[in-house]
Amino acid sequence: MEFLLKAVISGILVATVSTVAQRNATLAALLMGIPFTAFLAMIFMYFAGVDAETFSKFSFETVYFVLTSLVFFVIFALTVGYIGFWYSMLLGSVVTIILYNIVLRFL
């Protein structure tokens, strides 16, 4: 039941952002730029009794992956007008996965 509650709350966040994006891309980007997912995860972790060391590790490692994932958005934004949506998604995803693997080797 707890998992379903977490899934519903997270799903509402994603649905809200995608709906807002249809009317105001800037506002949707702002909402996605705020680390709601990390906030929600940390709140769920807190209620699950996670210790301070785990919170600290989670926070620092989140920074590494957020910085890495920003490359996806740059690649997508620069290529979507030239190669289309799906190829831009694919290219951005492949490069991001490669970078994630590089980061994981150092963690």
mmCIF file of N, CA and C in Angstrom:
data_model
loop_
_atom_site.group_PDB
_atom_site.id
_atom_site.type_symbol
_atom_site.label_atom_id
_atom_site.label_comp_id
_atom_site.label_asym_id
_atom_site.label_seq_id
_atom_site.Cartn_x
_atom_site.Cartn_y
_atom_site.Cartn_z
ATOM 1 N N MET A 1 0.817 -1.191 0.000
ATOM 2 C CA MET A 1 0.000 0.000 0.000
ATOM 3 C C MET A 1 0.865 1.260 0.000
ATOM 4 N N GLU A 2 1.951 1.207 0.790
ATOM 5 C CA GLU A 2 2.850 2.352 0.853
ATOM 6 C C GLU A 2 3.457 2.647 -0.523
ATOM 7 N N PHE A 3 3.845 1.605 -1.245
ATOM 8 C CA PHE A 3 4.413 1.775 -2.586
ATOM 9 C C PHE A 3 3.409 2.443 -3.512
ATOM 10 N N LEU A 4 2.163 2.022 -3.452
ATOM 11 C CA LEU A 4 1.129 2.614 -4.307
ATOM 12 C C LEU A 4 0.923 4.087 -3.998
ATOM 13 N N LEU A 5 0.942 4.455 -2.738
ATOM 14 C CA LEU A 5 0.810 5.857 -2.353
ATOM 15 C C LEU A 5 1.957 6.684 -2.925
ATOM 16 N N LYS A 6 3.178 6.159 -2.803
ATOM 17 C CA LYS A 6 4.341 6.850 -3.360
ATOM 18 C C LYS A 6 4.217 6.990 -4.872
ATOM 19 N N ALA A 7 3.761 5.946 -5.544
ATOM 20 C CA ALA A 7 3.603 5.968 -6.997
ATOM 21 C C ALA A 7 2.549 6.989 -7.426
ATOM 22 N N VAL A 8 1.448 7.053 -6.702
ATOM 23 C CA VAL A 8 0.376 8.008 -7.040
ATOM 24 C C VAL A 8 0.865 9.443 -6.855
ATOM 25 N N ILE A 9 1.519 9.726 -5.743
ATOM 26 C CA ILE A 9 2.031 11.083 -5.496
ATOM 27 C C ILE A 9 3.033 11.481 -6.572
ATOM 28 N N SER A 10 3.957 10.590 -6.896
ATOM 29 C CA SER A 10 4.967 10.869 -7.926
ATOM 30 C C SER A 10 4.312 11.032 -9.294
ATOM 31 N N GLY A 11 3.342 10.201 -9.597
ATOM 32 C CA GLY A 11 2.633 10.285 -10.871
ATOM 33 C C GLY A 11 1.882 11.595 -11.017
ATOM 34 N N ILE A 12 1.290 12.071 -9.940
ATOM 35 C CA ILE A 12 0.590 13.360 -9.976
ATOM 36 C C ILE A 12 1.569 14.479 -10.303
ATOM 37 N N LEU A 13 2.765 14.412 -9.747
ATOM 38 C CA LEU A 13 3.786 15.425 -10.043
ATOM 39 C C LEU A 13 4.127 15.433 -11.532
ATOM 40 N N VAL A 14 4.392 14.276 -12.094
ATOM 41 C CA VAL A 14 4.738 14.177 -13.518
ATOM 42 C C VAL A 14 3.570 14.645 -14.383
ATOM 43 N N ALA A 15 2.366 14.219 -14.049
ATOM 44 C CA ALA A 15 1.187 14.617 -14.824
ATOM 45 C C ALA A 15 0.971 16.122 -14.756
ATOM 46 N N THR A 16 1.200 16.712 -13.610
ATOM 47 C CA THR A 16 1.046 18.156 -13.458
ATOM 48 C C THR A 16 2.034 18.910 -14.340
ATOM 49 N N VAL A 17 3.283 18.494 -14.299
ATOM 50 C CA VAL A 17 4.303 19.178 -15.103
ATOM 51 C C VAL A 17 4.008 19.030 -16.596
ATOM 52 N N SER A 18 3.631 17.836 -17.038
ATOM 53 C CA SER A 18 3.368 17.655 -18.470
ATOM 54 C C SER A 18 2.133 18.438 -18.911
ATOM 55 N N THR A 19 1.157 18.591 -18.042
ATOM 56 C CA THR A 19 -0.034 19.382 -18.369
ATOM 57 C C THR A 19 0.305 20.871 -18.410
ATOM 58 N N VAL A 20 1.067 21.336 -17.440
ATOM 59 C CA VAL A 20 1.479 22.740 -17.410
ATOM 60 C C VAL A 20 2.325 23.078 -18.638
ATOM 61 N N ALA A 21 3.159 22.137 -19.071
ATOM 62 C CA ALA A 21 4.051 22.378 -20.218
ATOM 63 C C ALA A 21 3.278 22.676 -21.496
ATOM 64 N N GLN A 22 2.077 22.155 -21.620
ATOM 65 C CA GLN A 22 1.267 22.416 -22.809
ATOM 66 C C GLN A 22 0.829 23.871 -22.875
ATOM 67 N N ARG A 23 0.774 24.527 -21.743
ATOM 68 C CA ARG A 23 0.337 25.926 -21.692
ATOM 69 C C ARG A 23 1.494 26.901 -21.476
ATOM 70 N N ASN A 24 2.484 26.472 -20.675
ATOM 71 C CA ASN A 24 3.579 27.372 -20.333
ATOM 72 C C ASN A 24 4.850 26.550 -20.112
ATOM 73 N N ALA A 25 5.670 26.465 -21.150
ATOM 74 C CA ALA A 25 6.886 25.644 -21.083
ATOM 75 C C ALA A 25 7.849 26.158 -20.018
ATOM 76 N N THR A 26 7.916 27.471 -19.834
ATOM 77 C CA THR A 26 8.831 28.041 -18.845
ATOM 78 C C THR A 26 8.431 27.635 -17.433
ATOM 79 N N LEU A 27 7.147 27.708 -17.131
ATOM 80 C CA LEU A 27 6.679 27.315 -15.804
ATOM 81 C C LEU A 27 6.915 25.820 -15.567
ATOM 82 N N ALA A 28 6.663 25.009 -16.585
ATOM 83 C CA ALA A 28 6.903 23.571 -16.458
ATOM 84 C C ALA A 28 8.387 23.288 -16.218
ATOM 85 N N ALA A 29 9.249 24.002 -16.939
ATOM 86 C CA ALA A 29 10.694 23.833 -16.740
ATOM 87 C C ALA A 29 11.102 24.246 -15.332
ATOM 88 N N LEU A 30 10.506 25.312 -14.833
ATOM 89 C CA LEU A 30 10.791 25.753 -13.466
ATOM 90 C C LEU A 30 10.370 24.678 -12.461
ATOM 91 N N LEU A 31 9.176 24.125 -12.664
ATOM 92 C CA LEU A 31 8.704 23.071 -11.764
ATOM 93 C C LEU A 31 9.625 21.857 -11.803
ATOM 94 N N MET A 32 10.109 21.493 -12.985
ATOM 95 C CA MET A 32 11.029 20.354 -13.089
ATOM 96 C C MET A 32 12.410 20.703 -12.546
ATOM 97 N N GLY A 33 12.773 21.973 -12.620
ATOM 98 C CA GLY A 33 14.074 22.402 -12.107
ATOM 99 C C GLY A 33 14.151 22.350 -10.593
ATOM 100 N N ILE A 34 12.995 22.494 -9.954
ATOM 101 C CA ILE A 34 12.942 22.361 -8.500
ATOM 102 C C ILE A 34 12.990 20.859 -8.207
ATOM 103 N N PRO A 35 13.854 20.445 -7.346
ATOM 104 C CA PRO A 35 14.044 18.997 -7.149
ATOM 105 C C PRO A 35 12.912 18.322 -6.359
ATOM 106 N N PHE A 36 11.678 18.415 -6.911
ATOM 107 C CA PHE A 36 10.533 17.804 -6.236
ATOM 108 C C PHE A 36 10.720 16.309 -6.019
ATOM 109 N N THR A 37 11.283 15.630 -7.003
ATOM 110 C CA THR A 37 11.461 14.191 -6.866
ATOM 111 C C THR A 37 12.395 13.881 -5.699
ATOM 112 N N ALA A 38 13.479 14.630 -5.600
ATOM 113 C CA ALA A 38 14.411 14.414 -4.483
ATOM 114 C C ALA A 38 13.737 14.754 -3.160
ATOM 115 N N PHE A 39 12.968 15.853 -3.130
ATOM 116 C CA PHE A 39 12.246 16.204 -1.905
ATOM 117 C C PHE A 39 11.317 15.065 -1.483
ATOM 118 N N LEU A 40 10.526 14.581 -2.439
ATOM 119 C CA LEU A 40 9.597 13.495 -2.135
ATOM 120 C C LEU A 40 10.341 12.256 -1.656
ATOM 121 N N ALA A 41 11.402 11.904 -2.355
ATOM 122 C CA ALA A 41 12.172 10.722 -1.968
ATOM 123 C C ALA A 41 12.723 10.872 -0.553
ATOM 124 N N MET A 42 13.241 12.050 -0.232
ATOM 125 C CA MET A 42 13.803 12.255 1.108
ATOM 126 C C MET A 42 12.713 12.227 2.174
ATOM 127 N N ILE A 43 11.547 12.767 1.862
ATOM 128 C CA ILE A 43 10.443 12.702 2.825
ATOM 129 C C ILE A 43 10.040 11.242 3.050
ATOM 130 N N PHE A 44 9.903 10.480 1.957
ATOM 131 C CA PHE A 44 9.573 9.057 2.086
ATOM 132 C C PHE A 44 10.664 8.321 2.862
ATOM 133 N N MET A 45 11.931 8.648 2.588
ATOM 134 C CA MET A 45 13.045 8.013 3.293
ATOM 135 C C MET A 45 13.005 8.342 4.788
ATOM 136 N N TYR A 46 12.697 9.605 5.100
ATOM 137 C CA TYR A 46 12.621 10.024 6.503
ATOM 138 C C TYR A 46 11.583 9.198 7.262
ATOM 139 N N PHE A 47 10.392 9.080 6.665
ATOM 140 C CA PHE A 47 9.343 8.315 7.333
ATOM 141 C C PHE A 47 9.654 6.822 7.391
ATOM 142 N N ALA A 48 10.571 6.356 6.537
ATOM 143 C CA ALA A 48 10.986 4.960 6.580
ATOM 144 C C ALA A 48 12.111 4.736 7.597
ATOM 145 N N GLY A 49 12.612 5.834 8.194
ATOM 146 C CA GLY A 49 13.629 5.708 9.238
ATOM 147 C C GLY A 49 15.064 5.672 8.740
ATOM 148 N N VAL A 50 15.324 6.251 7.590
ATOM 149 C CA VAL A 50 16.681 6.259 7.035
ATOM 150 C C VAL A 50 17.600 7.112 7.905
ATOM 151 N N ASP A 51 18.844 6.665 8.067
ATOM 152 C CA ASP A 51 19.805 7.373 8.915
ATOM 153 C C ASP A 51 20.450 8.554 8.173
ATOM 154 N N ALA A 52 21.081 9.443 8.961
ATOM 155 C CA ALA A 52 21.676 10.672 8.420
ATOM 156 C C ALA A 52 22.776 10.385 7.405
ATOM 157 N N GLU A 53 23.556 9.346 7.606
ATOM 158 C CA GLU A 53 24.639 8.999 6.672
ATOM 159 C C GLU A 53 24.071 8.666 5.288
ATOM 160 N N THR A 54 22.974 7.940 5.251
ATOM 161 C CA THR A 54 22.348 7.597 3.978
ATOM 162 C C THR A 54 21.804 8.843 3.292
ATOM 163 N N PHE A 55 21.200 9.744 4.078
ATOM 164 C CA PHE A 55 20.723 11.012 3.509
ATOM 165 C C PHE A 55 21.872 11.801 2.899
ATOM 166 N N SER A 56 22.985 11.848 3.591
ATOM 167 C CA SER A 56 24.142 12.580 3.106
ATOM 168 C C SER A 56 24.665 11.982 1.803
ATOM 169 N N LYS A 57 24.824 10.669 1.774
ATOM 170 C CA LYS A 57 25.295 9.993 0.563
ATOM 171 C C LYS A 57 24.317 10.210 -0.583
ATOM 172 N N PHE A 58 23.025 10.054 -0.320
ATOM 173 C CA PHE A 58 21.992 10.267 -1.329
ATOM 174 C C PHE A 58 22.088 11.680 -1.911
ATOM 175 N N SER A 59 22.243 12.672 -1.052
ATOM 176 C CA SER A 59 22.294 14.067 -1.504
ATOM 177 C C SER A 59 23.499 14.336 -2.395
ATOM 178 N N PHE A 60 24.678 13.908 -1.955
ATOM 179 C CA PHE A 60 25.882 14.139 -2.758
ATOM 180 C C PHE A 60 25.834 13.383 -4.086
ATOM 181 N N GLU A 61 25.403 12.134 -4.061
ATOM 182 C CA GLU A 61 25.361 11.363 -5.293
ATOM 183 C C GLU A 61 24.282 11.876 -6.244
ATOM 184 N N THR A 62 23.211 12.436 -5.704
ATOM 185 C CA THR A 62 22.194 13.050 -6.549
ATOM 186 C C THR A 62 22.795 14.208 -7.346
ATOM 187 N N VAL A 63 23.648 14.984 -6.721
ATOM 188 C CA VAL A 63 24.305 16.099 -7.419
ATOM 189 C C VAL A 63 25.082 15.590 -8.627
ATOM 190 N N TYR A 64 25.831 14.514 -8.459
ATOM 191 C CA TYR A 64 26.606 13.968 -9.577
ATOM 192 C C TYR A 64 25.707 13.563 -10.744
ATOM 193 N N PHE A 65 24.609 12.903 -10.432
ATOM 194 C CA PHE A 65 23.736 12.424 -11.501
ATOM 195 C C PHE A 65 22.901 13.548 -12.118
ATOM 196 N N VAL A 66 22.536 14.545 -11.328
ATOM 197 C CA VAL A 66 21.815 15.694 -11.893
ATOM 198 C C VAL A 66 22.719 16.436 -12.868
ATOM 199 N N LEU A 67 23.948 16.683 -12.471
ATOM 200 C CA LEU A 67 24.878 17.377 -13.369
ATOM 201 C C LEU A 67 25.096 16.578 -14.648
ATOM 202 N N THR A 68 25.224 15.274 -14.511
ATOM 203 C CA THR A 68 25.406 14.416 -15.677
ATOM 204 C C THR A 68 24.178 14.449 -16.575
ATOM 205 N N SER A 69 22.994 14.404 -15.977
ATOM 206 C CA SER A 69 21.764 14.365 -16.785
ATOM 207 C C SER A 69 21.492 15.672 -17.507
ATOM 208 N N LEU A 70 22.088 16.760 -17.063
ATOM 209 C CA LEU A 70 21.896 18.044 -17.752
ATOM 210 C C LEU A 70 22.407 17.984 -19.189
ATOM 211 N N VAL A 71 23.379 17.125 -19.441
ATOM 212 C CA VAL A 71 23.906 16.954 -20.792
ATOM 213 C C VAL A 71 22.794 16.501 -21.740
ATOM 214 N N PHE A 72 21.901 15.639 -21.261
ATOM 215 C CA PHE A 72 20.774 15.194 -22.087
ATOM 216 C C PHE A 72 19.983 16.381 -22.613
ATOM 217 N N PHE A 73 19.657 17.312 -21.731
ATOM 218 C CA PHE A 73 18.822 18.442 -22.126
ATOM 219 C C PHE A 73 19.522 19.346 -23.134
ATOM 220 N N VAL A 74 20.818 19.518 -22.981
ATOM 221 C CA VAL A 74 21.579 20.328 -23.940
ATOM 222 C C VAL A 74 21.575 19.650 -25.310
ATOM 223 N N ILE A 75 21.882 18.367 -25.334
ATOM 224 C CA ILE A 75 21.887 17.628 -26.601
ATOM 225 C C ILE A 75 20.511 17.653 -27.248
ATOM 226 N N PHE A 76 19.480 17.385 -26.466
ATOM 227 C CA PHE A 76 18.114 17.377 -26.997
ATOM 228 C C PHE A 76 17.748 18.746 -27.569
ATOM 229 N N ALA A 77 18.001 19.799 -26.826
ATOM 230 C CA ALA A 77 17.636 21.143 -27.267
ATOM 231 C C ALA A 77 18.367 21.539 -28.550
ATOM 232 N N LEU A 78 19.623 21.130 -28.679
ATOM 233 C CA LEU A 78 20.409 21.500 -29.855
ATOM 234 C C LEU A 78 20.071 20.673 -31.095
ATOM 235 N N THR A 79 19.520 19.475 -30.906
ATOM 236 C CA THR A 79 19.303 18.591 -32.056
ATOM 237 C C THR A 79 17.850 18.404 -32.462
ATOM 238 N N VAL A 80 16.889 18.710 -31.603
ATOM 239 C CA VAL A 80 15.488 18.402 -31.898
ATOM 240 C C VAL A 80 14.988 19.099 -33.164
ATOM 241 N N GLY A 81 15.475 20.271 -33.455
ATOM 242 C CA GLY A 81 15.057 20.986 -34.658
ATOM 243 C C GLY A 81 15.670 20.439 -35.938
ATOM 244 N N TYR A 82 16.719 19.653 -35.802
ATOM 245 C CA TYR A 82 17.436 19.140 -36.976
ATOM 246 C C TYR A 82 17.167 17.669 -37.261
ATOM 247 N N ILE A 83 17.140 16.847 -36.214
ATOM 248 C CA ILE A 83 16.998 15.403 -36.446
ATOM 249 C C ILE A 83 15.676 14.854 -35.914
ATOM 250 N N GLY A 84 14.833 15.710 -35.334
ATOM 251 C CA GLY A 84 13.527 15.283 -34.858
ATOM 252 C C GLY A 84 13.529 14.829 -33.413
ATOM 253 N N PHE A 85 12.312 14.646 -32.913
ATOM 254 C CA PHE A 85 12.107 14.323 -31.504
ATOM 255 C C PHE A 85 12.757 13.007 -31.094
ATOM 256 N N TRP A 86 12.410 11.917 -31.788
ATOM 257 C CA TRP A 86 12.858 10.590 -31.344
ATOM 258 C C TRP A 86 14.361 10.406 -31.458
ATOM 259 N N TYR A 87 14.954 10.892 -32.552
ATOM 260 C CA TYR A 87 16.412 10.765 -32.677
ATOM 261 C C TYR A 87 17.136 11.640 -31.654
ATOM 262 N N SER A 88 16.567 12.787 -31.345
ATOM 263 C CA SER A 88 17.165 13.644 -30.314
ATOM 264 C C SER A 88 17.073 12.980 -28.942
ATOM 265 N N MET A 89 15.913 12.359 -28.677
ATOM 266 C CA MET A 89 15.754 11.623 -27.411
ATOM 267 C C MET A 89 16.772 10.486 -27.333
ATOM 268 N N LEU A 90 16.907 9.759 -28.417
ATOM 269 C CA LEU A 90 17.830 8.629 -28.448
ATOM 270 C C LEU A 90 19.272 9.084 -28.258
ATOM 271 N N LEU A 91 19.685 10.093 -29.010
ATOM 272 C CA LEU A 91 21.054 10.592 -28.905
ATOM 273 C C LEU A 91 21.349 11.100 -27.500
ATOM 274 N N GLY A 92 20.448 11.920 -26.956
ATOM 275 C CA GLY A 92 20.635 12.437 -25.604
ATOM 276 C C GLY A 92 20.690 11.330 -24.571
ATOM 277 N N SER A 93 19.843 10.321 -24.741
ATOM 278 C CA SER A 93 19.809 9.199 -23.800
ATOM 279 C C SER A 93 21.085 8.369 -23.859
ATOM 280 N N VAL A 94 21.555 8.084 -25.060
ATOM 281 C CA VAL A 94 22.774 7.282 -25.210
ATOM 282 C C VAL A 94 23.966 7.993 -24.575
ATOM 283 N N VAL A 95 24.116 9.279 -24.870
ATOM 284 C CA VAL A 95 25.236 10.026 -24.293
ATOM 285 C C VAL A 95 25.113 10.082 -22.770
ATOM 286 N N THR A 96 23.903 10.292 -22.273
ATOM 287 C CA THR A 96 23.694 10.355 -20.831
ATOM 288 C C THR A 96 23.990 9.013 -20.167
ATOM 289 N N ILE A 97 23.579 7.923 -20.773
ATOM 290 C CA ILE A 97 23.873 6.595 -20.226
ATOM 291 C C ILE A 97 25.374 6.350 -20.174
ATOM 292 N N ILE A 98 26.071 6.742 -21.208
ATOM 293 C CA ILE A 98 27.538 6.603 -21.214
ATOM 294 C C ILE A 98 28.146 7.411 -20.072
ATOM 295 N N LEU A 99 27.677 8.643 -19.906
ATOM 296 C CA LEU A 99 28.203 9.481 -18.828
ATOM 297 C C LEU A 99 27.848 8.926 -17.447
ATOM 298 N N TYR A 100 26.632 8.379 -17.308
ATOM 299 C CA TYR A 100 26.251 7.756 -16.035
ATOM 300 C C TYR A 100 27.207 6.607 -15.705
ATOM 301 N N ASN A 101 27.542 5.816 -16.685
ATOM 302 C CA ASN A 101 28.455 4.691 -16.448
ATOM 303 C C ASN A 101 29.840 5.189 -16.037
ATOM 304 N N ILE A 102 30.279 6.277 -16.618
ATOM 305 C CA ILE A 102 31.572 6.853 -16.226
ATOM 306 C C ILE A 102 31.504 7.335 -14.770
ATOM 307 N N VAL A 103 30.426 8.044 -14.414
ATOM 308 C CA VAL A 103 30.271 8.523 -13.039
ATOM 309 C C VAL A 103 30.210 7.360 -12.062
ATOM 310 N N LEU A 104 29.480 6.299 -12.421
ATOM 311 C CA LEU A 104 29.349 5.138 -11.529
ATOM 312 C C LEU A 104 30.690 4.467 -11.252
ATOM 313 N N ARG A 105 31.604 4.533 -12.175
ATOM 314 C CA ARG A 105 32.921 3.928 -11.965
ATOM 315 C C ARG A 105 33.708 4.663 -10.885
ATOM 316 N N PHE A 106 33.396 5.948 -10.670
ATOM 317 C CA PHE A 106 34.127 6.736 -9.692
ATOM 318 C C PHE A 106 33.437 6.815 -8.339
ATOM 319 N N LEU A 107 32.203 6.323 -8.236
ATOM 320 C CA LEU A 107 31.485 6.379 -6.948
ATOM 321 C C LEU A 107 31.761 5.165 -6.104
#
